[in-house]
Coordinates of C-alpha atoms and ligand atoms in Angstrom, one line a residue:
M35 CA 0.0 0.0 0.0
Q36 CA 1.2 3.5 -0.8
H37 CA 0.4 6.1 1.8
K38 CA 0.0 9.8 1.1
K39 CA 0.8 10.6 4.7
I40 CA 3.4 8.7 6.8
K41 CA 2.8 8.4 10.5
A42 CA 5.4 9.6 12.9
F43 CA 7.2 7.2 15.3
P44 CA 5.1 7.0 18.5
E45 CA 6.0 9.1 21.5
N46 CA 8.0 7.1 24.1
F47 CA 9.3 4.9 21.3
L48 CA 12.1 2.7 22.7
W49 CA 15.1 3.7 20.6
G50 CA 18.1 1.7 21.8
G51 CA 20.5 -1.1 21.0
S52 CA 21.1 -4.8 21.9
T53 CA 23.8 -7.0 23.1
S54 CA 24.2 -10.4 24.8
A55 CA 26.2 -11.4 27.9
Y56 CA 28.6 -13.9 26.3
Q57 CA 29.4 -11.7 23.4
I58 CA 30.0 -8.4 25.3
E59 CA 30.9 -9.1 29.0
G60 CA 34.1 -11.0 29.0
A61 CA 35.2 -11.9 32.6
W62 CA 34.0 -15.4 31.7
D63 CA 35.2 -16.9 35.0
K64 CA 35.4 -13.8 37.2
D65 CA 33.7 -13.3 40.6
G66 CA 32.3 -16.9 40.7
K67 CA 30.8 -17.1 37.2
G68 CA 30.5 -20.7 36.0
P69 CA 31.2 -21.8 32.5
S70 CA 28.4 -21.8 29.9
V71 CA 28.2 -23.8 26.7
M72 CA 29.3 -20.8 24.8
D73 CA 32.5 -20.6 26.9
M74 CA 33.2 -24.2 26.3
G75 CA 32.5 -24.2 22.6
K76 CA 35.2 -24.7 19.9
H77 CA 36.3 -21.7 17.7
P78 CA 38.0 -21.8 14.3
D79 CA 41.7 -20.9 14.5
A80 CA 41.3 -17.4 13.0
V81 CA 38.6 -16.4 15.4
T82 CA 38.7 -15.3 19.0
D83 CA 36.7 -16.9 21.8
F84 CA 34.3 -15.1 24.2
K85 CA 36.7 -15.0 27.2
V86 CA 37.4 -11.3 27.1
A87 CA 34.9 -10.1 24.5
S88 CA 34.5 -6.3 24.9
N89 CA 35.2 -6.4 28.6
H90 CA 31.9 -4.8 29.4
Y91 CA 32.0 -6.5 32.8
D92 CA 34.6 -4.0 33.9
L93 CA 33.7 -1.1 31.5
Y94 CA 29.9 -1.1 31.8
K95 CA 29.9 2.4 33.3
T96 CA 31.8 3.8 30.3
D97 CA 29.5 1.9 27.9
V98 CA 26.3 3.1 29.6
A99 CA 27.6 6.7 29.6
L100 CA 28.1 6.4 25.8
M101 CA 24.6 4.9 25.3
A102 CA 23.2 7.8 27.3
E103 CA 25.1 10.2 25.2
M104 CA 23.6 8.6 22.1
G105 CA 20.2 9.2 23.7
F106 CA 19.2 5.6 24.2
K107 CA 15.7 5.2 25.7
A108 CA 16.3 1.4 26.1
Y109 CA 19.1 -1.1 26.3
R110 CA 18.4 -4.7 25.5
F111 CA 21.0 -7.1 27.1
S112 CA 21.0 -10.6 28.5
I113 CA 21.8 -11.9 32.0
A114 CA 24.3 -14.7 32.1
W115 CA 22.6 -17.5 33.9
T116 CA 26.0 -18.7 35.0
R117 CA 26.8 -15.5 36.9
I118 CA 23.6 -15.9 38.9
Y119 CA 23.8 -19.7 39.3
P120 CA 27.4 -20.9 38.3
T121 CA 26.1 -24.5 37.8
G122 CA 22.6 -23.6 36.7
T123 CA 21.0 -24.5 40.1
G124 CA 21.9 -24.5 43.7
E125 CA 23.4 -21.5 45.5
I126 CA 23.0 -18.0 44.2
N127 CA 26.3 -16.2 43.4
P128 CA 25.9 -12.8 45.2
K129 CA 28.5 -11.2 42.9
G130 CA 26.4 -12.0 39.9
I131 CA 23.4 -10.3 41.4
E132 CA 25.6 -7.4 42.3
F133 CA 26.9 -6.9 38.8
Y134 CA 23.4 -6.8 37.2
N135 CA 22.1 -4.6 40.1
N136 CA 24.8 -2.1 39.3
L137 CA 24.2 -2.3 35.6
I138 CA 20.4 -1.9 35.9
N139 CA 20.8 1.0 38.4
E140 CA 23.3 2.7 36.1
L141 CA 20.8 2.5 33.2
I142 CA 17.9 3.7 35.3
E143 CA 19.9 6.6 36.6
K144 CA 20.6 7.6 33.0
G145 CA 16.9 7.3 32.0
I146 CA 17.5 4.1 30.0
E147 CA 14.8 1.4 30.2
P148 CA 16.5 -2.1 30.8
V149 CA 15.1 -4.7 28.5
V150 CA 16.4 -8.0 29.8
T151 CA 16.8 -11.3 27.9
M152 CA 16.9 -14.1 30.5
Y153 CA 18.7 -16.6 28.3
H154 CA 20.7 -15.9 25.1
F155 CA 22.3 -19.2 24.0
D156 CA 24.6 -19.5 27.1
L157 CA 23.2 -22.5 28.9
P158 CA 25.2 -23.4 32.1
Y159 CA 27.7 -26.0 31.1
A160 CA 26.9 -28.0 34.2
L161 CA 23.3 -28.4 33.0
E162 CA 24.6 -29.3 29.5
E163 CA 26.6 -32.1 31.0
K164 CA 23.4 -33.5 32.5
G165 CA 21.7 -33.6 29.1
G166 CA 20.9 -29.9 28.7
W167 CA 17.5 -29.2 27.2
S168 CA 17.0 -32.9 26.6
N169 CA 16.6 -33.3 30.3
R170 CA 13.3 -32.1 31.8
E171 CA 15.2 -31.0 34.9
T172 CA 16.5 -28.1 32.9
I173 CA 12.9 -26.8 32.7
D174 CA 12.8 -26.6 36.6
A175 CA 16.2 -25.0 36.6
F176 CA 15.1 -22.3 34.3
E177 CA 11.9 -21.7 36.3
N178 CA 14.0 -21.3 39.4
Y179 CA 16.4 -19.0 37.7
A180 CA 13.5 -16.9 36.3
K181 CA 12.1 -16.6 39.8
T182 CA 15.4 -15.4 41.1
L183 CA 15.6 -12.8 38.4
F184 CA 12.1 -11.5 39.1
T185 CA 12.8 -11.4 42.8
H186 CA 16.0 -9.5 42.5
F187 CA 15.4 -7.2 39.5
G188 CA 11.6 -7.2 39.0
D189 CA 11.3 -3.9 40.9
R190 CA 13.2 -2.1 38.2
V191 CA 13.1 -4.3 35.1
K192 CA 9.7 -4.0 33.3
Y193 CA 10.5 -5.6 30.0
W194 CA 11.5 -9.3 30.0
L195 CA 12.4 -11.5 27.1
T196 CA 12.4 -15.2 27.8
I197 CA 14.7 -17.1 25.3
N198 CA 16.7 -15.5 22.5
E199 CA 16.2 -17.1 19.1
Q200 CA 14.9 -20.4 20.3
N201 CA 14.3 -21.2 16.6
T202 CA 18.0 -20.6 15.8
L203 CA 19.0 -22.9 18.6
I204 CA 16.8 -25.6 17.2
L205 CA 17.3 -25.1 13.4
H206 CA 21.0 -24.6 13.8
G207 CA 21.6 -26.5 17.0
K208 CA 24.3 -28.6 15.4
A209 CA 26.2 -25.4 14.5
I210 CA 25.6 -23.8 17.9
G211 CA 26.5 -27.0 19.7
S212 CA 23.3 -27.8 21.5
V213 CA 23.0 -31.3 20.2
D214 CA 25.4 -34.1 19.4
P215 CA 25.5 -34.2 15.6
N216 CA 26.4 -37.9 15.7
L217 CA 23.1 -38.9 17.1
E218 CA 21.1 -41.1 14.9
N219 CA 18.2 -38.6 14.6
P220 CA 19.5 -35.3 16.0
E221 CA 16.4 -33.4 14.7
K222 CA 14.2 -35.6 16.9
E223 CA 16.3 -34.8 19.9
L224 CA 16.3 -31.1 19.0
Y225 CA 12.5 -31.0 18.7
Q226 CA 12.3 -32.7 22.1
Q227 CA 14.6 -30.0 23.5
N228 CA 12.4 -27.4 21.8
H229 CA 9.3 -28.8 23.6
H230 CA 11.1 -28.5 26.9
M231 CA 12.3 -24.9 26.1
L232 CA 8.7 -24.0 25.2
L233 CA 7.5 -25.4 28.6
A234 CA 10.3 -23.4 30.4
Q235 CA 9.2 -20.3 28.6
A236 CA 5.5 -20.7 29.4
K237 CA 6.4 -21.2 33.0
A238 CA 8.6 -18.2 33.1
M239 CA 5.9 -16.0 31.5
R240 CA 3.3 -17.2 34.0
L241 CA 5.7 -16.5 36.9
C242 CA 6.4 -13.1 35.6
H243 CA 2.7 -12.2 35.6
E244 CA 2.4 -13.5 39.2
M245 CA 5.5 -11.9 40.6
V246 CA 5.9 -8.6 38.7
T247 CA 2.4 -7.6 37.9
D248 CA 3.4 -4.3 36.2
A249 CA 6.0 -6.0 33.9
K250 CA 5.7 -7.1 30.3
V251 CA 7.1 -10.4 29.1
G252 CA 7.5 -11.9 25.7
P253 CA 9.4 -14.4 23.5
A254 CA 12.4 -13.2 21.3
P255 CA 12.6 -15.5 18.3
N256 CA 14.3 -14.7 15.0
I257 CA 11.5 -14.1 12.5
Q258 CA 12.1 -13.5 8.9
L259 CA 9.4 -14.0 6.3
V260 CA 9.8 -16.8 3.8
Y261 CA 9.1 -15.9 0.2
P262 CA 8.2 -18.4 -2.6
A263 CA 10.8 -18.3 -5.4
S264 CA 8.1 -17.9 -8.0
S265 CA 4.3 -17.9 -8.4
K266 CA 4.4 -21.6 -9.1
P267 CA 1.9 -23.1 -6.6
E268 CA 4.4 -25.7 -5.4
D269 CA 6.9 -23.0 -4.5
V270 CA 4.1 -21.3 -2.5
I271 CA 3.6 -24.6 -0.6
A272 CA 7.3 -24.8 0.1
A273 CA 7.3 -21.2 1.5
Q274 CA 4.3 -22.1 3.7
N275 CA 6.2 -25.1 4.9
F276 CA 9.2 -23.2 5.9
N277 CA 7.3 -20.3 7.4
S278 CA 5.4 -22.7 9.6
I279 CA 8.5 -24.6 10.7
R280 CA 10.9 -21.7 11.1
N281 CA 8.7 -18.8 12.2
W282 CA 5.1 -19.6 13.2
L283 CA 5.9 -22.7 15.3
Y284 CA 7.6 -20.5 17.9
L285 CA 5.1 -17.7 17.9
D286 CA 2.0 -20.0 17.8
M287 CA 3.4 -21.8 20.8
A288 CA 4.3 -18.6 22.7
C289 CA 0.9 -17.0 22.0
Y290 CA -1.6 -19.9 21.8
G291 CA 0.3 -22.8 23.3
R292 CA -0.4 -25.1 20.3
Y293 CA 1.6 -26.8 17.6
N294 CA 0.4 -25.6 14.2
S295 CA -1.0 -28.3 11.9
T296 CA 1.8 -28.0 9.2
V297 CA 4.5 -28.4 11.8
W298 CA 2.8 -31.4 13.4
S299 CA 2.4 -33.2 10.1
Y300 CA 6.1 -32.4 9.3
F301 CA 7.1 -34.0 12.7
E302 CA 5.0 -37.1 11.9
E303 CA 6.4 -37.3 8.4
K304 CA 10.0 -37.0 9.5
G305 CA 9.8 -38.9 12.8
Y306 CA 10.5 -35.8 14.9
T307 CA 7.3 -35.9 17.1
P308 CA 8.2 -34.9 20.6
T309 CA 7.1 -36.8 23.7
I310 CA 4.4 -34.7 25.4
E311 CA 3.7 -35.6 29.0
D312 CA 0.4 -35.2 30.8
G313 CA -0.2 -31.6 31.7
D314 CA 2.3 -30.1 29.2
M315 CA -0.3 -28.7 26.9
E316 CA -2.1 -27.0 29.8
I317 CA 1.2 -25.4 30.9
L318 CA 1.9 -24.3 27.3
A319 CA -1.5 -22.7 27.0
S320 CA -1.1 -20.8 30.3
G321 CA 1.9 -18.7 29.4
K322 CA 0.6 -15.5 27.8
P323 CA 3.0 -12.9 26.4
N324 CA 2.3 -9.2 26.6
F325 CA 4.3 -8.4 23.5
I326 CA 6.5 -10.1 20.8
A327 CA 10.1 -9.2 20.6
F328 CA 11.9 -10.4 17.5
N329 CA 15.2 -10.3 15.7
Y330 CA 15.2 -9.5 12.0
Y331 CA 18.2 -9.6 9.6
N332 CA 16.8 -10.8 6.2
T333 CA 14.1 -12.9 4.5
F334 CA 14.4 -16.3 3.0
T335 CA 13.3 -17.5 -0.4
V336 CA 12.5 -21.1 -1.1
E337 CA 11.3 -23.2 -4.0
Q338 CA 9.8 -26.7 -4.1
S339 CA 12.1 -29.4 -3.0
V340 CA 12.6 -31.9 -5.8
P341 CA 15.4 -34.6 -5.6
E342 CA 17.6 -32.9 -8.2
N343 CA 17.7 -29.5 -6.5
T344 CA 17.9 -30.6 -2.9
E345 CA 21.4 -30.2 -1.4
G346 CA 20.7 -31.9 1.9
N347 CA 18.9 -31.8 5.2
H348 CA 20.5 -28.9 6.8
T349 CA 20.1 -25.2 7.1
G350 CA 23.6 -23.6 6.8
D351 CA 24.5 -20.8 9.2
E352 CA 21.7 -19.1 10.9
H353 CA 20.8 -16.7 8.1
L354 CA 21.6 -19.0 5.1
T355 CA 19.0 -21.4 4.0
I356 CA 19.9 -24.6 2.2
G357 CA 16.9 -26.8 2.4
E358 CA 15.3 -30.0 3.6
S359 CA 14.4 -32.8 1.4
G360 CA 10.7 -33.0 0.5
V361 CA 10.0 -29.8 2.4
Y362 CA 11.7 -26.7 0.8
N363 CA 14.8 -25.8 -1.1
G364 CA 16.7 -22.6 -0.5
H365 CA 16.9 -20.2 -3.4
T366 CA 18.9 -17.0 -3.9
N367 CA 16.6 -14.0 -4.2
P368 CA 17.7 -12.2 -7.4
H369 CA 16.1 -9.0 -6.2
L370 CA 18.3 -8.6 -3.2
Q371 CA 21.9 -7.7 -2.5
K372 CA 24.1 -9.5 0.0
T373 CA 26.4 -8.2 2.8
E374 CA 30.1 -9.1 2.6
F375 CA 29.2 -12.1 4.8
G376 CA 26.6 -13.4 2.3
W377 CA 23.4 -12.4 4.2
E378 CA 20.7 -11.0 1.9
V379 CA 19.6 -7.5 2.7
D380 CA 15.8 -6.9 2.6
P381 CA 14.4 -3.7 4.2
V382 CA 11.0 -4.1 2.5
G383 CA 10.9 -7.7 3.9
F384 CA 11.2 -6.0 7.3
R385 CA 7.9 -4.2 6.7
A386 CA 6.3 -7.3 5.4
T387 CA 7.6 -9.3 8.4
L388 CA 6.3 -6.7 10.9
R389 CA 2.9 -6.6 9.3
E390 CA 2.6 -10.4 9.1
I391 CA 3.5 -10.9 12.8
Y392 CA 1.2 -8.2 13.9
E393 CA -1.7 -9.4 11.9
R394 CA -1.3 -13.0 13.0
Y395 CA -0.9 -12.3 16.8
N396 CA -2.3 -8.8 17.4
L397 CA 0.3 -8.0 20.0
P398 CA 2.7 -5.0 20.2
L399 CA 6.1 -5.7 18.7
L400 CA 9.6 -4.8 19.8
V401 CA 12.5 -5.2 17.4
T402 CA 15.4 -6.6 19.5
E403 CA 17.9 -7.1 16.7
N404 CA 18.6 -5.9 13.2
G405 CA 21.9 -4.6 11.9
L406 CA 24.8 -5.0 9.6
G407 CA 28.0 -7.0 10.3
A408 CA 31.0 -5.5 8.5
Y409 CA 34.8 -5.2 8.6
D410 CA 34.9 -1.6 9.9
K411 CA 38.1 0.3 9.5
L412 CA 39.6 2.5 12.2
E413 CA 41.2 5.4 10.4
E414 CA 43.6 8.0 11.7
G415 CA 42.1 10.4 14.2
D416 CA 39.8 7.8 15.6
I417 CA 37.4 7.9 12.7
V418 CA 35.2 5.0 11.7
N419 CA 33.2 5.9 8.6
D420 CA 30.5 3.3 8.6
D421 CA 28.2 4.9 6.0
Y422 CA 27.1 1.5 4.8
R423 CA 25.7 0.8 8.3
I424 CA 23.8 4.1 8.4
E425 CA 22.4 3.2 5.0
Y426 CA 21.3 -0.2 6.2
L427 CA 19.7 1.1 9.3
R428 CA 18.1 4.0 7.5
K429 CA 16.4 1.8 5.0
H430 CA 15.1 -0.6 7.6
L431 CA 13.7 2.3 9.7
E432 CA 12.0 3.8 6.7
Q433 CA 10.2 0.5 6.3
A434 CA 9.5 0.3 10.0
Q435 CA 7.8 3.7 9.7
L436 CA 5.7 2.4 6.8
A437 CA 4.7 -0.6 8.9
I438 CA 3.7 1.8 11.6
T439 CA 1.6 3.7 9.0
D440 CA 0.1 0.3 8.0
G441 CA -1.1 0.1 11.6
V442 CA 1.5 -2.1 13.3
E443 CA 2.0 -1.3 17.0
L444 CA 5.7 -1.0 17.3
L445 CA 7.1 -0.4 20.8
G446 CA 10.8 0.2 19.8
Y447 CA 13.8 -0.6 17.8
C448 CA 17.0 -1.9 19.4
P449 CA 19.4 -2.8 16.6
W450 CA 22.3 -5.2 16.9
S451 CA 24.6 -4.1 18.4
A452 CA 24.8 -1.2 20.9
I453 CA 28.6 -1.5 20.8
D454 CA 31.1 -3.8 19.0
L455 CA 31.1 -7.4 20.4
V456 CA 32.2 -10.8 19.4
S457 CA 30.0 -12.3 16.7
T458 CA 28.5 -15.7 17.4
H459 CA 30.4 -17.3 14.5
Q460 CA 32.9 -14.8 13.0
G461 CA 34.8 -13.2 15.8
I462 CA 35.3 -9.5 16.6
S463 CA 36.2 -8.6 13.1
K464 CA 32.6 -8.8 12.1
R465 CA 31.4 -5.6 13.8
Y466 CA 27.9 -4.4 14.3
G467 CA 28.1 -1.6 16.9
F468 CA 27.6 2.2 17.0
I469 CA 30.7 2.2 19.1
Y470 CA 34.0 0.7 18.0
V471 CA 35.9 -1.4 20.5
N472 CA 39.7 -1.1 19.9
R473 CA 40.8 -4.7 19.8
D474 CA 41.5 -7.4 17.2
E475 CA 40.9 -11.1 17.1
F476 CA 43.9 -11.8 19.3
D477 CA 45.5 -8.5 20.1
L478 CA 43.5 -6.9 22.9
K479 CA 45.1 -3.5 22.4
D480 CA 43.6 -0.8 24.7
M481 CA 39.9 -1.7 24.3
R482 CA 39.0 1.9 24.1
R483 CA 35.6 3.0 22.9
I484 CA 35.4 5.1 19.8
R485 CA 32.2 6.7 18.4
K486 CA 31.5 5.7 14.8
Q487 CA 29.8 7.9 12.3
S488 CA 26.6 5.8 12.9
F489 CA 26.8 6.9 16.5
Y490 CA 26.2 10.5 15.6
W491 CA 23.6 9.6 13.0
F492 CA 21.6 7.5 15.5
Q493 CA 22.0 10.2 18.2
K494 CA 20.3 12.8 15.9
L495 CA 17.6 10.3 15.0
I496 CA 16.7 9.6 18.6
E497 CA 16.8 13.4 19.4
T498 CA 14.3 14.1 16.7
N499 CA 12.2 10.9 17.4
G500 CA 13.0 9.7 13.9
K501 CA 12.3 12.9 12.0
S502 CA 15.9 13.2 10.8
L503 CA 15.5 9.9 8.9
N504 CA 15.3 11.6 5.6
D505 CA 17.9 14.3 6.1
Ligands
BGP71 C1 21.6 -13.4 16.2 C2 22.0 -13.6 17.6 C3 23.0 -12.7 18.1 C4 24.1 -12.3 17.1 C5 23.4 -12.0 15.8 C6 24.5 -11.7 14.6 O1 21.1 -14.5 15.6 O2 20.9 -13.5 18.5 O3 23.6 -13.3 19.3 O4 25.1 -13.1 17.1 O5 22.6 -13.0 15.3 O6 25.0 -12.9 14.2 P1 26.5 -13.2 14.0 O7 27.2 -12.8 15.3 O8 26.7 -14.6 13.6 O9 26.9 -12.3 12.9

């Protein structure tokens, strides 16, 4: 639809930025923190681990001051489960509580709304050793952890996100390391883990409503619309398949507590049907979100899966689609350009995704990730000219504004990432931040923070509540 008049960004729009604990904090074993699966994971030789990251643990005051200078209204970050419970359960680590109390207080003092992800990929390693999400005890451990978070931080944190990108964890679990790839049917195990995570999420949402009555809670999957490669009806069916498996499964479960029919028939066909215990479906139906947070980087395009064009039963890195035999086959969208890391860029798809989610679930939306990973260059005089990032963000925000004009209730926009941090797969050289962190893969240098061009651009945008978008 073309609009003659574009609506303004709402008042109190949550302009901000996002990070996650294992990618930004460093101090991986400091002050009693236990190891997480991310700390214990393997890294390619050319890529740094997460041990030091951006050392936000020690430098959080500097970082929050810079966020405040940019004008952030919100900061979306995750709490490391292993700082609060080093082994996932048992005794609380007071130092962990202290760190997040300090961070939250610092944010509130500067007028920045804390938006907290409870779990962002970094399952306590001690729980992983006991079977991780395959073990139903992890559901209880998560509920207990959630209770602790609400008890200690619920007086100040009013926006809670349960699990970051549960769909990425499941679809790319072999890449992220949450399942043994040598299992006979790893997908079956992953969908069992998925079922348990969904139960944990529902319990946490329920608990949040009971314990922090003025807070809002929601899921945070990665949602990117799937397009058919052509108007060929079989391609449309393939797109429906992958939309249901990749996107709607997670939101249908969070919002309605039911498996959608396409997903269920896919489970049956492939032998992935999870074991559902008595009472599970009641628990799932009882966890109601107040809003939907989601991460968006690109869209997917798929065609019908026929034997000669199916490369295999796997899904590449989290933003690259390959295909699954008999279900869909990944297709390069000829209308889109790619980033230097091979991710398609689709701002209009952002509008389409926002509209689709809003119409399906009729809940306010919060964008908790969107951004451009690039090899930024630090030039003499501490200049980082990241025009390409400004362009990327500008185009996405223009489309967000059109979605708002279309009627979507959008609470805020927290792109990835507030400051440079270590990418999940590609080290610190793949940078996303408004603020440059002066370190390389293995040379930690002085870690100083440097404002990029995008910092000043975003600052002005926030100051004008989005009006400077077209300057
Ligand atoms: C999302 C994750 C983030 C972050 C981001 C960028 O899927 O939630 O943790 O890593 O993707 O991905 P990458 O770091 O692989 O470039």
